[in-house]
Coordinates of C-alpha atoms in Angstrom, one line a residue:
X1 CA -26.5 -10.1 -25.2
X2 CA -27.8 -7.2 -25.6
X3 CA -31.5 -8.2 -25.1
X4 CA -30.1 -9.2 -21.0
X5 CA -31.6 -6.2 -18.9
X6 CA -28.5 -4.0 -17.4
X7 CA -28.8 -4.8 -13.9
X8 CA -28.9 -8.7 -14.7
X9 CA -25.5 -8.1 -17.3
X10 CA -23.7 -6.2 -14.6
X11 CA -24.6 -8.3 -11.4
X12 CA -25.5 -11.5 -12.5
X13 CA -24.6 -13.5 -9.6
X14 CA -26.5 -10.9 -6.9
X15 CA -29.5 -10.7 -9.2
X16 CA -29.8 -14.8 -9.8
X17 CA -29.1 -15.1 -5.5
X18 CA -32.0 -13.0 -5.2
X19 CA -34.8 -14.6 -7.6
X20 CA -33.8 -18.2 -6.7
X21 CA -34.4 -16.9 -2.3
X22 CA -37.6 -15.5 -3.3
X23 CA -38.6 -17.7 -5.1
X24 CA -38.0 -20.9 -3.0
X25 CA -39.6 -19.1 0.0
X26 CA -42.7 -17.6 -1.3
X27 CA -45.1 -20.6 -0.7
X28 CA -44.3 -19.6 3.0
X29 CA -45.8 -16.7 2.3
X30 CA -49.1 -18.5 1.8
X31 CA -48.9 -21.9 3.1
X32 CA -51.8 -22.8 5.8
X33 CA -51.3 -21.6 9.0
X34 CA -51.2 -24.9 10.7
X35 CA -47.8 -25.3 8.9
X36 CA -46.5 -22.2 10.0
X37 CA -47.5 -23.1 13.6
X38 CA -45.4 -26.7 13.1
X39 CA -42.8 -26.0 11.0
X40 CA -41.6 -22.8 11.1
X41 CA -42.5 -20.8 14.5
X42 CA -41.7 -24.3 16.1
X43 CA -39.7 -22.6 19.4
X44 CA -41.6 -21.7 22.7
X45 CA -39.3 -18.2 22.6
X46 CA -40.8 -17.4 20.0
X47 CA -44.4 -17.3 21.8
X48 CA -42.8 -15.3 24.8
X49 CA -42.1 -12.7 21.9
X50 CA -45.1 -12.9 20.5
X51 CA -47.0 -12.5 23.7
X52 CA -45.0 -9.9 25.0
X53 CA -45.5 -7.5 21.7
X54 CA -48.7 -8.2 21.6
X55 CA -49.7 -6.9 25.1
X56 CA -47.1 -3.7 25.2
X57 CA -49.0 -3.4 22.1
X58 CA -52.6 -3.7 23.8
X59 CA -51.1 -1.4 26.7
X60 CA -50.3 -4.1 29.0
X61 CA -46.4 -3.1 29.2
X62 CA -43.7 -5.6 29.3
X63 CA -45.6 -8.5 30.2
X64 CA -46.1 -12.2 29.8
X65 CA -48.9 -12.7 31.7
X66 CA -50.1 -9.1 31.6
X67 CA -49.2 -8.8 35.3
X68 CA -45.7 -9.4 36.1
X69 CA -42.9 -7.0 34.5
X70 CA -40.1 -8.6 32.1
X71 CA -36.9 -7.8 30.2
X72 CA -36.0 -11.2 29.7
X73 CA -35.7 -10.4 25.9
X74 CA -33.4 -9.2 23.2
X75 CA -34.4 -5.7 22.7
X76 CA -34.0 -4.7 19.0
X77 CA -36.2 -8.1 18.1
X78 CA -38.7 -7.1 20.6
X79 CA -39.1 -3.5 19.1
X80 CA -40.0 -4.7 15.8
X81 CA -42.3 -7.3 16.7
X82 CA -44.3 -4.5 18.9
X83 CA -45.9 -2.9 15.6
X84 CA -46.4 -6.3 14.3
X85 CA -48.2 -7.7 16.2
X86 CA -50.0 -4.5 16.7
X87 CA -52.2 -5.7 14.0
X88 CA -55.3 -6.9 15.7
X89 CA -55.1 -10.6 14.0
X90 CA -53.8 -13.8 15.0
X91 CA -53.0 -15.1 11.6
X92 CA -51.5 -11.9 9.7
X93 CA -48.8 -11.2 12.0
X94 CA -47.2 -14.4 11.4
X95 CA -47.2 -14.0 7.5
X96 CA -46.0 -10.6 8.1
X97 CA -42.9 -11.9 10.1
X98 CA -42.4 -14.7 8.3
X99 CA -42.0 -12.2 5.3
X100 CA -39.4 -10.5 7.5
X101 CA -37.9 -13.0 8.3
X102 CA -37.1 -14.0 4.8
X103 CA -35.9 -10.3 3.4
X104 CA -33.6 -11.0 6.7
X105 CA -32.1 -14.3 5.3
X106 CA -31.7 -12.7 2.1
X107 CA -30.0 -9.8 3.2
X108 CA -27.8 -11.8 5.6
X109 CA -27.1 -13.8 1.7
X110 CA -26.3 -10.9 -0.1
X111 CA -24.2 -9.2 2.4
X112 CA -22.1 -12.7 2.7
X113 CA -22.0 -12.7 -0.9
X114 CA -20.1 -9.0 -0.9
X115 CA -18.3 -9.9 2.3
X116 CA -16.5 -13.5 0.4
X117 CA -16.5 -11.6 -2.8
X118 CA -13.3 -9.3 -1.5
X119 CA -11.1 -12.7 -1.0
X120 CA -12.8 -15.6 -3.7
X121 CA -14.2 -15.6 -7.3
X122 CA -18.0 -14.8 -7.9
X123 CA -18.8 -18.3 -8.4
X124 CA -17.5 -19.2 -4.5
X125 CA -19.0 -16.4 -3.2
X126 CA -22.6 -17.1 -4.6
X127 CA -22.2 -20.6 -3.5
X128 CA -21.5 -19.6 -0.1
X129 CA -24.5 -17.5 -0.1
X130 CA -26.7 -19.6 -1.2
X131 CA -25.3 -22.3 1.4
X132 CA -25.9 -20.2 4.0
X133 CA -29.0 -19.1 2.5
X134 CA -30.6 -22.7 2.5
X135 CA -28.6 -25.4 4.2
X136 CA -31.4 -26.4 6.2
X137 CA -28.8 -26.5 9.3
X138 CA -28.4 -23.2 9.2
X139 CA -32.2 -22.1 7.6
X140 CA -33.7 -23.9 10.9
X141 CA -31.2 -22.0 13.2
X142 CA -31.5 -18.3 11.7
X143 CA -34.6 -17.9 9.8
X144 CA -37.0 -20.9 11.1
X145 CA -37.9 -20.1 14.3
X146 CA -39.6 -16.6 15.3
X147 CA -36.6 -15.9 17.6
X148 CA -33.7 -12.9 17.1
X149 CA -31.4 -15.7 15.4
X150 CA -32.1 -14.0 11.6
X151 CA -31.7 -10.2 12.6
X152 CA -28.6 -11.5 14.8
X153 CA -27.0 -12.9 11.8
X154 CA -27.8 -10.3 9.2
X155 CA -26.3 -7.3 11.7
X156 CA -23.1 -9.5 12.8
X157 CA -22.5 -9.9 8.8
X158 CA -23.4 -6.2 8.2
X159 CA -20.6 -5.0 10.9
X160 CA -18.1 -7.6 9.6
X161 CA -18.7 -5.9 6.6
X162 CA -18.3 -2.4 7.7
X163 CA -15.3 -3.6 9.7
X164 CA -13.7 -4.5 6.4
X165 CA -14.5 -1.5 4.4
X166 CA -13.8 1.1 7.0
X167 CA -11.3 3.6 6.6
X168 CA -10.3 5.3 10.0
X169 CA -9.7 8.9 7.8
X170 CA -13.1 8.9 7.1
X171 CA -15.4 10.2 10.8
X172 CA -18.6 9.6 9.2
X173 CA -17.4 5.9 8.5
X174 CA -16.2 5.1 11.4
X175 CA -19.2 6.5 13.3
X176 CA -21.6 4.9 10.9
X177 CA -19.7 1.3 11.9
X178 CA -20.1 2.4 15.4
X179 CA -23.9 2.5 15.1
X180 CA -24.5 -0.5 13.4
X181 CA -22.7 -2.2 16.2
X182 CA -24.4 -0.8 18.7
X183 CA -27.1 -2.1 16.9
X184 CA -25.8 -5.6 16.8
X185 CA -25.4 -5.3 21.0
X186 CA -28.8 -4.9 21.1
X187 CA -30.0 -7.4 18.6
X188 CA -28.4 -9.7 20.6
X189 CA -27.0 -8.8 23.6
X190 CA -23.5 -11.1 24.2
X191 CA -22.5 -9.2 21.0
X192 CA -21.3 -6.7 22.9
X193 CA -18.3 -8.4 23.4
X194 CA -18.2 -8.9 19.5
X195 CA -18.4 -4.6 19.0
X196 CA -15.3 -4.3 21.2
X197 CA -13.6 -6.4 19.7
X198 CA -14.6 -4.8 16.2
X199 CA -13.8 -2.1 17.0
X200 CA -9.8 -2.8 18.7
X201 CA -9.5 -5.2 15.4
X202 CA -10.9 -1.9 13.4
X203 CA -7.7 0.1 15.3
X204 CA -5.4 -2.3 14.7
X205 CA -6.1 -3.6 11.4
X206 CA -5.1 0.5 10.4
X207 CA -2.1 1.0 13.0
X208 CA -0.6 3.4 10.3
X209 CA -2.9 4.4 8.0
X210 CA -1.4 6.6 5.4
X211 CA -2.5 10.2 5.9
X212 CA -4.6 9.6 9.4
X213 CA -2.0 12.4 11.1
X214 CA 0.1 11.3 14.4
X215 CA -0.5 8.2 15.0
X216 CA -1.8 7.7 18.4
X217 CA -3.6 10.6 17.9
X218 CA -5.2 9.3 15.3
X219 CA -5.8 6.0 17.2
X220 CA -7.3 7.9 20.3
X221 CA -9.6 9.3 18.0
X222 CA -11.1 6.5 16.5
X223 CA -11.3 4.7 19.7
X224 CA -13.1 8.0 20.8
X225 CA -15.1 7.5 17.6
X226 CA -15.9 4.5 17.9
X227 CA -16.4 3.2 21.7
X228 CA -18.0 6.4 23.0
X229 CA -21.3 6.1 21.2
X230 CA -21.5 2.4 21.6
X231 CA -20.5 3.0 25.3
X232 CA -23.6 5.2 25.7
X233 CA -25.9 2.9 23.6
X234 CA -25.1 -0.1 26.4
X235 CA -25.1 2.2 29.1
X236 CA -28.6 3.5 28.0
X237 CA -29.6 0.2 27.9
X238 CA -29.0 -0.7 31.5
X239 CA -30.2 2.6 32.6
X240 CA -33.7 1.4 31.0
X241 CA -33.7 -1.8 32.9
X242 CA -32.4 -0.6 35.9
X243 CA -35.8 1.9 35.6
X244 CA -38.1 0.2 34.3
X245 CA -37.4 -3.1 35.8
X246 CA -35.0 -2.5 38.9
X247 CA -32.2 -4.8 37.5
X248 CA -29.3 -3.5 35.1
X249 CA -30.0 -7.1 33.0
X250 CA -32.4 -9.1 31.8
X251 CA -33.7 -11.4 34.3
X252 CA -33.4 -14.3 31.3
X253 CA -29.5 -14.2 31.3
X254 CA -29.8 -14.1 35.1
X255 CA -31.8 -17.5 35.4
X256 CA -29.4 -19.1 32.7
X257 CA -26.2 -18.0 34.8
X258 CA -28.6 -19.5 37.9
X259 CA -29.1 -22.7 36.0
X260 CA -25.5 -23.1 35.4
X261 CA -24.4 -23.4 38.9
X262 CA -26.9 -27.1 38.9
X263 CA -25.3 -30.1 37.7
X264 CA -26.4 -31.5 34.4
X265 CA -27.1 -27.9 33.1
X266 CA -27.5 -26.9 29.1
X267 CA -26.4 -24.0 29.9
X268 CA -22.5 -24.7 30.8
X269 CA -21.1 -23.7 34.3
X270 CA -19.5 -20.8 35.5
X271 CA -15.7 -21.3 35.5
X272 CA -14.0 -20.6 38.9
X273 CA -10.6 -20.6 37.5
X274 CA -8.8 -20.0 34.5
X275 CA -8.1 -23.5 33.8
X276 CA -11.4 -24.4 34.0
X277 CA -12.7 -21.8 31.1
X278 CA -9.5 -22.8 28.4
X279 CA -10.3 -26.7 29.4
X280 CA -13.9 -26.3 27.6
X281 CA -11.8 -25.8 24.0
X282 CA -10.4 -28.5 24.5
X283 CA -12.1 -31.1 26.1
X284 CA -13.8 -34.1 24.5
X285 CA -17.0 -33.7 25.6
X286 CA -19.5 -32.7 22.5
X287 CA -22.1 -31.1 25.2
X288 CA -19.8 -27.8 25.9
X289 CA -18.2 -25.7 24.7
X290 CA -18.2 -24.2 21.7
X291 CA -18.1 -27.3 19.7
X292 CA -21.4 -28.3 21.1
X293 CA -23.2 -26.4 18.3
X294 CA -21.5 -28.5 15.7

């Protein structure tokens, strides 16, 4: 026993979860670019990424076409594909990101692993981990792919875990969960509506704390905490489109709430009354709702 190195002894279970992700996805790292083009940046979003960085990289701005303005993009994604595909190569960029892309999947793992670990044995949560880590489901849907799908998922697990740990007593915690869902908002950008709720669950899950002081003082505050700089993160946001491209939102979540007004759509409908929105949860057609990812 004593010959097992410390790290290994004390966190087996993180330490094995890392060498067997690693492991299994380095031939990636090297495979011929051919398969990387087929099997792994397989999605046409990824291209209009990949295009898009590459000319506000060459000075072009926010382009496609290197004419025409767009923000039809997830922002945070689009920032750190910028000084990727800064390098002036076609071929390194994509091992670069598909390096990324992998560290992303095992962070998302680890992060899982520490998030089941607070409510199962270590043995359930490395199994989750490593289910999530290479069902290939899952793997096609958040690390295949070139899109924001793997940063997504490794900042929503992130705030779910800051969400659990927080204590409300403790300003630079709550603040600190407050950026990182700010940064899950702009990751993706219909996680806004997953930060509020964060952050009313983080309120409520603490509705007397011990020691926090009066308590709807103490609630005020962390909503103050919490909200305001998110608030100002989204509102910065739209500010930027609304200069930059003359619309508060990206012009890609416009089209899709366009195409969902034509029959047949993928992209759902918009509900004119109550009824209609609950009836999707219910209904028995596989192609809406939220069972139509299953």
């Amino acid at each position: 026993m004593s010959k097992i190195p410390p790290l290994l002894r004390k966190h087996p279970y993180p330490v094995l979860l890392t060498v067997l992700i690693l492991l299994l996805h380095l031939p990636v790292l090297f495979a011929p670019v051919n398969y990387l083009l087929s099997s792994w940046f397989n999605t046409d979003d990824a291209f209009y990424y990949f295009v898009t960085a590459r000319n506000v990289a060459t000075g072009h701005g926010f382009t496609f076409d290197g004419i025409a303005r767009t923000n039809g993009f997830h922002p945070l994604w689009m920032f750190l594909l910028i000084p990727i595909f800064a390098i002036p190569d076609l071929i390194v960029p994509l091992r670069l990101l598909a390096a990324v892309l992998i560290l992303l999947n095992l962070g998302t793992a680890l992060l899982l692993y520490r998030l089941t670990l607070r409510h199962f044995s270590p043995g359930i949560a490395f199994l989750t981990a490593l289910a999530f880590s290479l069902l290939r489901i899952i793997h096609s849907e958040t690390t295949k792919g070139g899109v924001e799908a793997g940063l997504n998922v490794f900042l929503v697990v992130l705030l779910l875990n800051r969400l659990a740990e927080t204590d409300i007593r403790n300003l630079r915690g709550v603040l600190l969960t407050s950026v990182i869902a700010s940064q899950t908002f702009l990751a993706r950008l219909d996680n806004v509506f997953l930060a509020g709720f964060g952050g009313a669950w983080l309120i409520l899950k603490q509705w007397d704390a011990p020691g926090a002081g009066h308590p709807w003082r103490a609630r005020f505050r962390v909503a103050l905490q919490y909200f305001v700089p998110l608030a100002l993160v989204v509102v910065a946001y739209m500010t930027w489109n609304q200069i930059g491209f003359g619309t508060l939102t990206p012009v890609s979540g416009q089209i899709k709430r366009w195409w969902g007004t034509l029959p047949n759509s993928p992209y759902g409908f918009p509900p004119k009354r109550l009824s209609n929105y609950l009836g999707q949860f219910v209904t028995d057609d596989e192609s809406i709702g939220p069972w139509a990812i299953l």
